[in-house]
Structure formats: structure tokens, C-alpha cells
Coordinates of C-alpha atoms in Angstrom, one line a residue:
M9 CA 140.8 -51.6 70.5
T10 CA 142.8 -52.4 73.5
G11 CA 142.4 -50.7 77.2
P12 CA 145.1 -49.6 79.4
P13 CA 147.8 -51.2 80.1
V14 CA 146.8 -54.4 83.4
D15 CA 150.1 -53.1 85.5
R16 CA 149.0 -49.6 85.1
Q17 CA 145.4 -49.6 86.1
V18 CA 143.9 -48.5 89.3
S19 CA 140.5 -49.9 90.6
Y20 CA 137.2 -48.2 92.5
S21 CA 134.1 -48.6 93.2
P22 CA 131.2 -46.0 92.2
A23 CA 129.5 -46.7 95.2
Y24 CA 127.5 -44.9 97.1
T25 CA 127.1 -45.5 101.4
L26 CA 123.6 -46.6 103.6
V27 CA 124.4 -46.1 107.1
P28 CA 121.1 -48.0 109.1
T29 CA 122.1 -47.1 112.1
Y30 CA 124.7 -44.8 114.1
E31 CA 123.9 -46.1 117.3
C32 CA 127.2 -47.9 118.5
F33 CA 128.0 -50.1 122.1
N34 CA 131.6 -49.8 121.2
R35 CA 133.8 -46.4 122.2
C36 CA 136.7 -46.6 120.2
T37 CA 138.9 -42.8 121.4
Y38 CA 139.4 -41.4 117.9
C39 CA 135.9 -42.3 115.8
N40 CA 133.9 -39.5 114.5
F41 CA 131.3 -41.6 113.1
R42 CA 129.2 -43.3 116.0
V43 CA 126.3 -41.8 118.5
D44 CA 125.5 -43.6 122.2
P45 CA 122.6 -46.3 121.9
G46 CA 119.2 -44.7 122.0
Q47 CA 120.1 -41.8 121.1
G48 CA 119.6 -41.8 117.3
E49 CA 117.2 -43.3 114.8
W50 CA 117.2 -46.1 112.3
L51 CA 117.4 -45.3 108.3
P52 CA 114.0 -46.9 107.5
L53 CA 113.2 -49.2 104.1
T54 CA 110.9 -46.4 102.8
E55 CA 114.3 -43.9 103.1
A56 CA 116.5 -46.4 101.9
A57 CA 114.5 -46.9 99.3
A58 CA 114.0 -43.3 98.2
I59 CA 117.5 -43.0 98.2
L60 CA 118.4 -45.7 96.1
K61 CA 115.7 -45.3 93.3
A62 CA 117.2 -41.5 92.7
L63 CA 120.3 -43.8 92.5
Q64 CA 119.0 -46.3 89.4
S65 CA 120.9 -42.8 86.6
T66 CA 123.8 -42.4 88.3
P67 CA 126.9 -44.5 87.5
V68 CA 127.1 -46.2 91.4
R69 CA 126.7 -49.6 91.8
E70 CA 128.2 -50.9 94.8
I71 CA 126.1 -50.1 98.1
L72 CA 127.8 -50.3 101.3
I73 CA 126.0 -50.9 104.3
L74 CA 127.9 -49.0 106.9
S75 CA 126.5 -49.7 110.6
G76 CA 127.0 -48.6 114.1
E77 CA 127.3 -51.9 116.5
V78 CA 124.9 -53.3 118.5
S79 CA 125.8 -55.2 121.3
P80 CA 124.9 -59.2 121.1
E81 CA 124.2 -58.7 124.7
S82 CA 121.5 -56.5 123.3
R83 CA 117.6 -57.6 123.0
Q84 CA 117.8 -55.4 119.9
R85 CA 120.8 -57.4 118.0
S86 CA 117.9 -59.2 116.4
A87 CA 115.9 -56.9 114.9
W88 CA 119.0 -55.0 113.7
H89 CA 120.3 -57.5 111.7
Q90 CA 117.5 -58.3 109.9
H91 CA 118.0 -54.7 109.3
L92 CA 120.6 -55.2 107.6
W93 CA 119.7 -58.0 105.6
D94 CA 116.5 -56.3 104.7
L95 CA 118.5 -53.3 103.3
A96 CA 120.8 -55.4 101.4
D97 CA 117.7 -57.5 99.5
L98 CA 116.8 -53.6 98.9
A99 CA 119.1 -52.5 97.0
L100 CA 119.7 -56.0 95.0
E101 CA 116.1 -55.7 94.5
L102 CA 116.8 -52.1 92.6
G103 CA 119.8 -53.4 90.6
F104 CA 122.6 -52.4 93.2
W105 CA 125.3 -54.9 94.5
P106 CA 125.4 -54.6 98.3
H107 CA 128.3 -55.0 100.7
T108 CA 127.7 -54.4 104.4
N109 CA 130.3 -53.7 106.8
A110 CA 128.8 -53.5 110.6
G111 CA 131.3 -54.9 113.0
P112 CA 131.7 -58.8 114.1
L113 CA 129.0 -61.1 113.4
S114 CA 128.2 -64.6 114.6
G115 CA 128.0 -67.5 112.1
P116 CA 124.8 -67.9 111.3
E117 CA 124.4 -64.2 111.0
M118 CA 127.5 -63.4 108.2
A119 CA 125.5 -67.2 106.9
Q120 CA 122.4 -65.2 106.3
L121 CA 124.1 -61.6 105.1
R122 CA 126.2 -63.9 102.6
E123 CA 122.3 -64.4 101.2
V124 CA 122.1 -61.2 100.2
N125 CA 125.4 -59.4 100.3
V126 CA 128.4 -59.8 97.3
S127 CA 130.9 -59.3 99.6
L128 CA 131.2 -58.8 103.6
G129 CA 133.8 -56.8 105.2
L130 CA 135.4 -55.6 108.3
M131 CA 138.8 -54.1 109.1
V132 CA 140.8 -56.0 111.2
E133 CA 142.7 -52.4 112.6
Q134 CA 145.9 -53.2 114.4
T135 CA 146.8 -57.1 116.4
S136 CA 148.5 -55.2 119.3
P137 CA 147.1 -56.3 122.5
R138 CA 148.7 -53.0 124.0
L139 CA 145.8 -51.1 122.3
E140 CA 142.8 -53.0 123.9
Q141 CA 144.3 -51.0 127.1
T142 CA 144.3 -47.9 125.6
V143 CA 142.0 -46.4 121.8
H144 CA 140.0 -49.3 122.1
R145 CA 139.5 -50.0 126.1
H146 CA 135.8 -48.7 125.7
A147 CA 135.1 -51.4 122.5
P148 CA 134.5 -54.4 123.2
S149 CA 134.3 -55.8 119.6
K150 CA 137.8 -54.8 118.5
G151 CA 139.4 -58.0 121.0
I152 CA 142.2 -59.0 118.9
A153 CA 141.4 -62.1 118.9
L154 CA 137.8 -61.9 117.6
R155 CA 138.4 -59.4 115.1
L156 CA 140.8 -62.2 113.6
Q157 CA 138.3 -64.8 114.2
Q158 CA 136.2 -62.6 111.8
L159 CA 138.6 -63.7 109.0
E160 CA 138.7 -67.1 109.7
Q161 CA 135.1 -67.5 109.5
A162 CA 134.6 -65.2 106.1
G163 CA 137.5 -67.6 104.8
E164 CA 135.1 -71.4 106.0
L165 CA 131.4 -69.4 104.6
R166 CA 133.7 -68.7 101.1
I167 CA 132.8 -65.1 101.8
P168 CA 134.6 -62.5 99.4
F169 CA 136.1 -60.1 102.7
T170 CA 137.7 -56.9 103.2
T171 CA 139.2 -55.8 106.2
G172 CA 142.1 -52.7 106.8
M173 CA 144.5 -51.6 108.6
L174 CA 143.9 -48.2 111.2
L175 CA 147.2 -47.1 110.8
G176 CA 148.4 -44.1 113.8
I177 CA 146.3 -45.0 116.8
G178 CA 149.6 -45.7 118.6
E179 CA 151.3 -49.1 117.4
T180 CA 154.6 -49.2 116.6
A181 CA 156.5 -50.8 113.1
A182 CA 156.9 -53.8 114.3
E183 CA 152.8 -54.3 115.8
R184 CA 152.3 -53.0 111.6
L185 CA 153.9 -56.1 110.9
A186 CA 152.3 -58.6 112.9
T187 CA 148.9 -57.0 111.2
L188 CA 149.8 -57.7 108.0
E189 CA 151.4 -61.1 109.0
A190 CA 148.2 -62.4 110.3
I191 CA 146.3 -61.1 107.9
G192 CA 148.5 -62.9 105.4
Q193 CA 148.3 -66.1 107.0
C194 CA 144.5 -66.2 107.0
H195 CA 144.3 -65.1 103.2
R196 CA 146.8 -68.2 102.4
R197 CA 144.0 -70.6 104.4
W198 CA 141.1 -69.8 102.2
G199 CA 142.2 -67.1 99.8
H200 CA 138.7 -65.0 100.3
I201 CA 140.8 -61.8 101.3
Q202 CA 140.6 -59.7 98.1
E203 CA 141.6 -56.1 99.4
V204 CA 142.9 -54.8 102.5
I205 CA 142.9 -51.2 103.5
L206 CA 145.9 -49.2 104.7
Q207 CA 144.0 -46.1 106.4
P208 CA 145.8 -44.0 107.5
H209 CA 144.4 -42.0 111.2
S210 CA 142.7 -37.8 110.0
P211 CA 141.3 -36.1 113.2
G212 CA 138.2 -35.1 113.0
A213 CA 135.7 -33.1 115.4
N214 CA 134.2 -35.3 117.1
Q215 CA 136.8 -37.4 118.7
A216 CA 137.7 -38.1 122.3
D217 CA 141.5 -38.9 121.9
P218 CA 142.8 -36.1 119.8
L219 CA 145.4 -38.3 118.3
P220 CA 147.9 -36.7 115.8
A221 CA 147.2 -37.6 112.1
F222 CA 149.5 -40.5 110.6
A223 CA 152.4 -39.1 109.3
L224 CA 151.3 -39.6 105.5
E225 CA 154.9 -39.8 104.9
E226 CA 154.9 -42.9 105.8
L227 CA 152.9 -44.2 103.7
P228 CA 154.3 -45.5 100.8
A229 CA 157.2 -48.2 102.3
L230 CA 154.2 -49.4 104.5
V231 CA 152.9 -50.3 100.9
A232 CA 156.1 -51.1 99.5
L233 CA 155.8 -53.7 102.9
A234 CA 152.5 -54.5 102.8
R235 CA 153.4 -55.6 98.8
Q236 CA 155.8 -57.7 99.9
V237 CA 154.1 -59.1 102.9
L238 CA 150.8 -60.6 101.4
P239 CA 149.8 -62.8 98.4
P240 CA 149.9 -60.5 95.1
E241 CA 146.1 -61.7 94.6
I242 CA 145.1 -59.5 97.5
A243 CA 144.5 -55.8 96.2
L244 CA 146.0 -52.9 98.5
Q245 CA 143.8 -49.7 98.9
V246 CA 144.4 -46.7 99.9
P247 CA 141.5 -44.2 100.3
P248 CA 142.0 -40.9 98.2
N249 CA 140.2 -38.3 100.1
L250 CA 142.5 -39.1 103.4
V251 CA 145.7 -39.7 101.3
N252 CA 145.0 -36.4 99.7
Q253 CA 148.7 -34.8 98.7
P254 CA 148.7 -36.2 95.0
E255 CA 152.9 -36.7 95.3
I256 CA 152.0 -39.5 97.6
L257 CA 148.9 -40.7 96.3
L258 CA 151.2 -41.3 93.1
A259 CA 154.2 -43.1 95.3
C260 CA 151.5 -45.1 97.3
L261 CA 150.4 -46.4 93.7
E262 CA 154.4 -46.5 92.2
A263 CA 155.0 -48.2 95.6
G264 CA 152.0 -51.2 94.9
A265 CA 148.8 -50.1 95.9
R266 CA 146.2 -50.6 93.3
D267 CA 142.5 -49.7 94.5
L268 CA 141.1 -45.8 95.9
G269 CA 137.7 -48.2 97.0
G270 CA 134.1 -47.0 97.1
L271 CA 134.0 -43.8 96.0
S272 CA 130.9 -42.1 97.8
P273 CA 129.6 -38.8 97.9
R274 CA 130.6 -38.6 101.5
D275 CA 133.2 -40.4 103.3
E276 CA 130.4 -41.2 107.0
V277 CA 133.5 -42.4 109.2
N278 CA 135.7 -39.6 107.7
P279 CA 132.9 -37.2 107.3
A280 CA 135.3 -33.9 107.5
Y281 CA 137.7 -35.6 104.6
P282 CA 135.9 -35.0 101.4
Q283 CA 135.7 -37.3 98.6
P284 CA 137.7 -36.5 95.1
D285 CA 135.2 -36.5 91.7
P286 CA 135.9 -39.3 90.0
Q287 CA 136.9 -37.4 87.4
A288 CA 139.2 -34.8 88.6
L289 CA 140.9 -37.9 90.3
A290 CA 141.0 -39.7 86.8
N291 CA 142.9 -36.7 85.2
L292 CA 145.3 -36.4 87.6
L293 CA 145.8 -40.3 87.3
A294 CA 146.5 -39.9 83.8
H295 CA 148.7 -37.0 83.4
H296 CA 151.0 -39.6 85.1
Q297 CA 150.4 -42.3 83.2
W298 CA 148.1 -44.4 85.7
F299 CA 144.6 -45.1 84.3
L300 CA 141.4 -45.3 86.8
V301 CA 138.6 -48.1 85.8
P302 CA 135.4 -49.1 87.2
R303 CA 135.1 -51.8 89.3
W304 CA 132.3 -54.4 91.5
P305 CA 132.5 -55.0 95.3
V306 CA 133.4 -58.6 94.0
Y307 CA 136.5 -59.2 92.4
P308 CA 135.7 -61.5 88.8
Q309 CA 137.6 -63.8 90.9
H310 CA 135.6 -64.6 93.8
L311 CA 131.9 -64.1 91.3
D312 CA 132.1 -68.3 91.5
W313 CA 131.6 -67.6 95.1
L314 CA 128.5 -66.7 95.5
P315 CA 125.7 -68.5 96.4
A316 CA 123.7 -69.9 93.5
P317 CA 120.0 -67.9 94.6
L318 CA 122.1 -64.7 95.1
G319 CA 124.1 -65.6 91.0
R320 CA 121.0 -65.6 89.9
R321 CA 119.8 -62.1 90.9
L322 CA 122.9 -60.3 89.6
D323 CA 124.6 -60.2 86.2
R324 CA 127.7 -62.6 86.9
N325 CA 129.5 -61.6 83.8
P326 CA 132.7 -60.3 84.2
A327 CA 132.9 -58.8 81.0
K328 CA 129.8 -57.4 80.8
I329 CA 130.1 -56.0 84.2
I330 CA 133.4 -54.2 83.3
S331 CA 131.7 -52.7 80.1
N332 CA 128.2 -51.7 81.8
L333 CA 130.4 -49.2 84.2
I334 CA 132.4 -47.5 81.6

């Protein structure tokens, strides 16, 4: 019995998002996620354990640990980083595969999180210096040099990595191309970038700057451009809750997108945009001869990159991984 044709497969990750804290020292003007430092609570490990145990009987396998950022100068930084490590370790112990996205990290911080995460992530967003004076003017960790340094550091540490672009925050077409080229150049040096997210800005209720929504009709052409610029082994991801017009989602697939990201019950970054039901999404795609297939947060080509102690805690047989999910 054969499966669906590889060139018509579209992947997604059955996922759940844990938020260690919404507190963030950045104040990006388009953000609908953050609260001011000192104004939120950290997720207790006991509460996280209860959530994860309730998920053990569901299809969820990826735990996305998505955190607001604590300043490197803060006295809370060490405790925050330890909390990220503890949450990932807990997820591993309960049978899940953690992926952490918590902003820029030092080399030792990233190396330590590598011990308990199968992959890490950080959005580049855009490499335009102009945005450091506009939407990122109150966001110290959104400096272009720092974001690109994080991609290089992940490559040096052999960490399977996710990055991406935020579209519609004031960048030009030329700046979008420059961002894609910077990501591609870094991957060619290290071979570590698994996927690039093309995320359209989608307005929410809590952002300081009422930026208009990214024009979704422009997205298929950008997907096609990204497919030309980036190495073929990098998957292109579009989020189906933000690309919520079926004809545009399908056009993105025809243009080269092949991943729909982690489908978690709630998009913490864009809470006003519910995720589609995976079965309904599969039905839509199947009607157009696309086939939705589950994946893990580390791609098969990077399984051998995992540290030996982490690998021993996981079932590393890619065929069995996929068969267990279907």
C-alpha cells in the first residue's frame, strides 16, 4: 500500500503551546502577546504537568514553549532560562517533543536548551534597519545584527532551527528579498534551517500601532520568490489561521509552500485568529489533491544532530515516528 505522492504532501505538527510568561521587555508596536515585566505570572510546573498529562491521550506530540523575553540584564534572566529548561524537560519526561522559541539567547543558554529540545526557533522578521526606528524602536532584541547572529549561533551549535519573516510591518519588496537572501546564506553555511515561516501581519485588539493587515493576495508570489531564493531542503510554511482564504492558501501550495506549522488549539501570538480543525483542513486540501500529513518538530534529516542523551530519550526511527502519528 502506497501513501500520497510526496510532491502533493503538506505537513503540519500536532502541537500544543505552553507560555512560560507573557512578560516581555520588548515593546513591538504590533504585538498582541506581551504584558509589561512584573505584570504577569510565570506558568507553574505543576500546572504545566497537569496540562501535559491531559494531552497524553491526544494526537499532540510537539510542545511549543513560546515565551516573552526577559532582558539579559535582568536579575530574573537566570531563573527564566532555568524555567524554560524545566518545562522542556518535563515535556520530554511525559512523552512529548519540545520546541522552544524564547527570543535571542546567549551561546551557553542555547547550548543548554539544546539538551532538552529537539529544535529551537527565532523569527528574523525583517532585516531592514529602517524598522529599528519604527515598529521595533522600543524592542532592543529586534536588532538585525542580533537576530542574524542567532541564526549563525544555532548553526554553529548544530541545532535544527525554525525562522521566518513577518510580512506587512513596513518593509519594502526589496527588503523582503534581502531577508530571504540572508536566511539562505546562513543555511548554506550550516544546513540547519528546517523551515521558514511566511507570516502575514494580522491586526489584533491589543497592539499599539494599528498597522493594516498584510494583503494576502500578495502572498503566493512571495512564496514563489522564497522558493526560488531559498535552498530546496528548507520547507516553506504558511499559517492557515492567518491565510484564511482557501483560494489563497491553495495558491500558496501551488507556489511552493509545503508546511502549515503547529496546529495548536490557540495561536498565542495571534489569539484573534482561531486555528482550523485539522480534519476540516485535510478535507479541504484533499478536495484539491493535496494531502495533509503529520510531522514532528525535528525533521528526519536532522535526527542525527540531536545530542546522544536527548536521542536516548526519544524514539528516533523516522518511519516509526510517522506511523505512530497517522
